[in-house]
């Protein structure tokens, strides 16, 4: 089914509700890259429902996909409604975001997947750019037993999406 520029997967048809019936969670601390999400939806379609708390109609998972749907002109959204307390909703909202942050990549497998997609039809809709592949390729050239590399600190930083875009545009 189509709504605006969005193609929803057929299995979501029974979950579609007017987008005006749901709202972003006011306590969501996450800043997402809505442009990258919208690009992914345009290329890949929309395949995962948004999770909404029954009592408040606040989104507890999928806030930025909601914003991307609005950006793409959708009038409906696929929604799974859960009957949970406000505390449980906030806990799930935080856990959904944080557990994603805690994950890491196997750079070798990631590079193989990106190379495959680059050869087949490009990286459009993945959130990755050719410059990301270039960085991974250089990292892959560093031997795992490189002594100095093992002593480097691991730094995790969060930057706003517009700063990331400006950095990679340089």
Coordinates of C-alpha atoms in Angstrom, one line a residue:
X1 CA 0.0 0.0 0.0
X2 CA 1.2 3.5 -0.8
X3 CA 0.7 6.7 1.3
X4 CA 2.5 9.8 0.1
X5 CA 6.0 8.7 -1.1
X6 CA 5.9 5.7 1.2
X7 CA 5.4 2.0 0.1
X8 CA 4.3 0.0 3.1
X9 CA 5.0 -3.7 3.1
X10 CA 1.8 -5.7 2.4
X11 CA 2.0 -7.5 5.8
X12 CA 1.5 -4.1 7.5
X13 CA -1.8 -3.3 5.9
X14 CA -4.0 -4.4 8.8
X15 CA -1.8 -2.2 11.2
X16 CA -2.3 1.1 9.4
X17 CA -3.9 3.9 11.3
X18 CA -4.2 7.6 10.6
X19 CA -0.9 9.2 11.4
X20 CA -2.7 11.9 13.3
X21 CA -3.8 9.4 15.9
X22 CA -0.2 8.9 17.3
X23 CA 2.3 11.4 18.7
X24 CA 6.1 11.3 19.4
X25 CA 7.0 10.6 23.0
X26 CA 7.7 13.9 24.7
X27 CA 10.5 12.4 26.8
X28 CA 12.4 10.8 23.9
X29 CA 16.0 11.9 24.3
X30 CA 17.2 10.5 21.0
X31 CA 18.2 12.7 18.1
X32 CA 17.8 10.7 14.9
X33 CA 18.8 11.4 11.3
X34 CA 15.4 11.8 9.8
X35 CA 16.7 12.5 6.3
X36 CA 18.7 9.2 6.3
X37 CA 15.6 7.3 7.6
X38 CA 13.4 8.9 5.0
X39 CA 15.9 7.9 2.3
X40 CA 15.9 4.4 3.6
X41 CA 12.1 4.3 3.5
X42 CA 12.0 5.6 0.0
X43 CA 14.5 3.0 -1.2
X44 CA 13.5 0.0 0.9
X45 CA 9.9 0.7 1.8
X46 CA 8.5 0.7 5.3
X47 CA 8.6 -2.8 6.9
X48 CA 8.6 -2.4 10.7
X49 CA 5.7 -1.1 12.7
X50 CA 5.8 1.7 15.2
X51 CA 5.2 0.8 18.8
X52 CA 2.7 3.0 20.6
X53 CA 1.5 3.1 24.2
X54 CA -2.2 2.5 24.4
X55 CA -3.1 5.0 27.1
X56 CA -1.2 8.0 25.7
X57 CA -0.8 7.1 22.0
X58 CA 2.8 8.2 22.5
X59 CA 5.4 6.4 20.3
X60 CA 7.8 4.4 22.4
X61 CA 9.8 2.9 19.5
X62 CA 9.9 4.5 16.0
X63 CA 9.7 8.2 16.8
X64 CA 12.1 9.1 14.0
X65 CA 10.5 6.8 11.5
X66 CA 7.3 8.7 12.4
X67 CA 9.0 12.0 11.5
X68 CA 10.3 10.5 8.3
X69 CA 6.8 9.4 7.4
X70 CA 5.5 12.9 7.9
X71 CA 8.4 14.3 5.8
X72 CA 7.4 11.9 3.0
X73 CA 3.8 12.9 3.1
X74 CA 2.3 9.7 4.6
X75 CA -1.2 10.0 6.0
X76 CA -1.1 6.6 7.8
X77 CA 1.4 4.6 9.8
X78 CA 1.6 0.9 10.8
X79 CA 1.2 0.7 14.5
X80 CA 1.4 -2.0 17.2
X81 CA -0.4 -0.7 20.3
X82 CA 0.8 -2.0 23.7
X83 CA -1.0 -1.7 27.0
X84 CA 1.8 -0.8 29.4
X85 CA 2.3 1.8 32.2
X86 CA 4.0 5.1 31.7
X87 CA 7.0 3.9 33.6
X88 CA 7.3 0.8 31.5
X89 CA 6.9 2.9 28.3
X90 CA 9.7 5.2 29.3
X91 CA 11.9 2.2 30.3
X92 CA 11.2 0.6 26.9
X93 CA 11.9 3.8 25.0
X94 CA 15.3 4.2 26.7
X95 CA 16.1 0.5 26.3
X96 CA 15.2 0.5 22.6
X97 CA 17.6 3.4 22.0
X98 CA 20.4 2.3 24.4
X99 CA 20.6 -1.3 23.4
X100 CA 21.1 -0.2 19.8
X101 CA 23.9 2.1 21.0
X102 CA 25.7 -0.7 22.8
X103 CA 25.9 -2.9 19.6
X104 CA 29.1 -3.0 17.6
X105 CA 30.0 -4.1 14.0
X106 CA 32.2 -6.8 12.7
X107 CA 33.9 -4.4 10.2
X108 CA 35.0 -7.3 8.0
X109 CA 31.5 -8.6 7.5
X110 CA 30.2 -5.0 7.2
X111 CA 32.7 -4.2 4.5
X112 CA 31.8 -7.4 2.6
X113 CA 28.1 -6.5 2.7
X114 CA 28.8 -2.9 1.6
X115 CA 31.0 -4.1 -1.2
X116 CA 28.3 -6.5 -2.3
X117 CA 25.6 -3.8 -2.3
X118 CA 27.9 -1.3 -4.1
X119 CA 28.4 -3.8 -6.9
X120 CA 24.7 -4.8 -7.2
X121 CA 23.0 -1.4 -7.1
X122 CA 24.8 1.0 -4.9
X123 CA 24.6 2.2 -1.3
X124 CA 21.5 4.4 -1.7
X125 CA 19.1 3.8 1.2
X126 CA 21.6 2.2 3.5
X127 CA 22.8 5.2 5.4
X128 CA 26.3 4.5 4.2
X129 CA 28.4 6.5 1.8
X130 CA 31.4 5.7 -0.3
X131 CA 33.6 7.5 2.2
X132 CA 32.4 5.1 4.9
X133 CA 33.5 2.2 2.8
X134 CA 36.9 3.9 2.2
X135 CA 37.4 4.3 6.0
X136 CA 36.5 0.6 6.6
X137 CA 38.8 -0.5 3.9
X138 CA 41.7 1.4 5.5
X139 CA 40.9 0.0 8.9
X140 CA 40.8 -3.5 7.5
X141 CA 44.4 -3.0 6.3
X142 CA 45.6 -2.6 9.9
X143 CA 46.6 -6.0 11.3
X144 CA 44.7 -7.2 14.3
X145 CA 47.9 -7.9 16.2
X146 CA 49.3 -4.4 15.6
X147 CA 50.6 -3.7 19.1
X148 CA 50.1 0.1 19.1
X149 CA 46.5 -0.3 17.8
X150 CA 45.6 -2.5 20.7
X151 CA 46.5 0.3 23.2
X152 CA 44.4 2.9 21.5
X153 CA 41.5 4.1 23.6
X154 CA 38.0 3.4 22.2
X155 CA 36.0 6.6 22.1
X156 CA 32.2 6.9 21.7
X157 CA 30.8 10.3 20.9
X158 CA 27.4 11.5 19.9
X159 CA 27.1 14.3 17.4
X160 CA 24.1 15.9 15.8
X161 CA 23.2 14.5 12.4
X162 CA 23.8 17.9 10.7
X163 CA 27.4 18.0 12.1
X164 CA 28.1 14.5 10.8
X165 CA 26.8 15.4 7.3
X166 CA 28.9 18.6 7.3
X167 CA 32.0 16.6 8.4
X168 CA 31.6 14.0 5.6
X169 CA 30.8 16.7 3.1
X170 CA 34.3 18.2 3.6

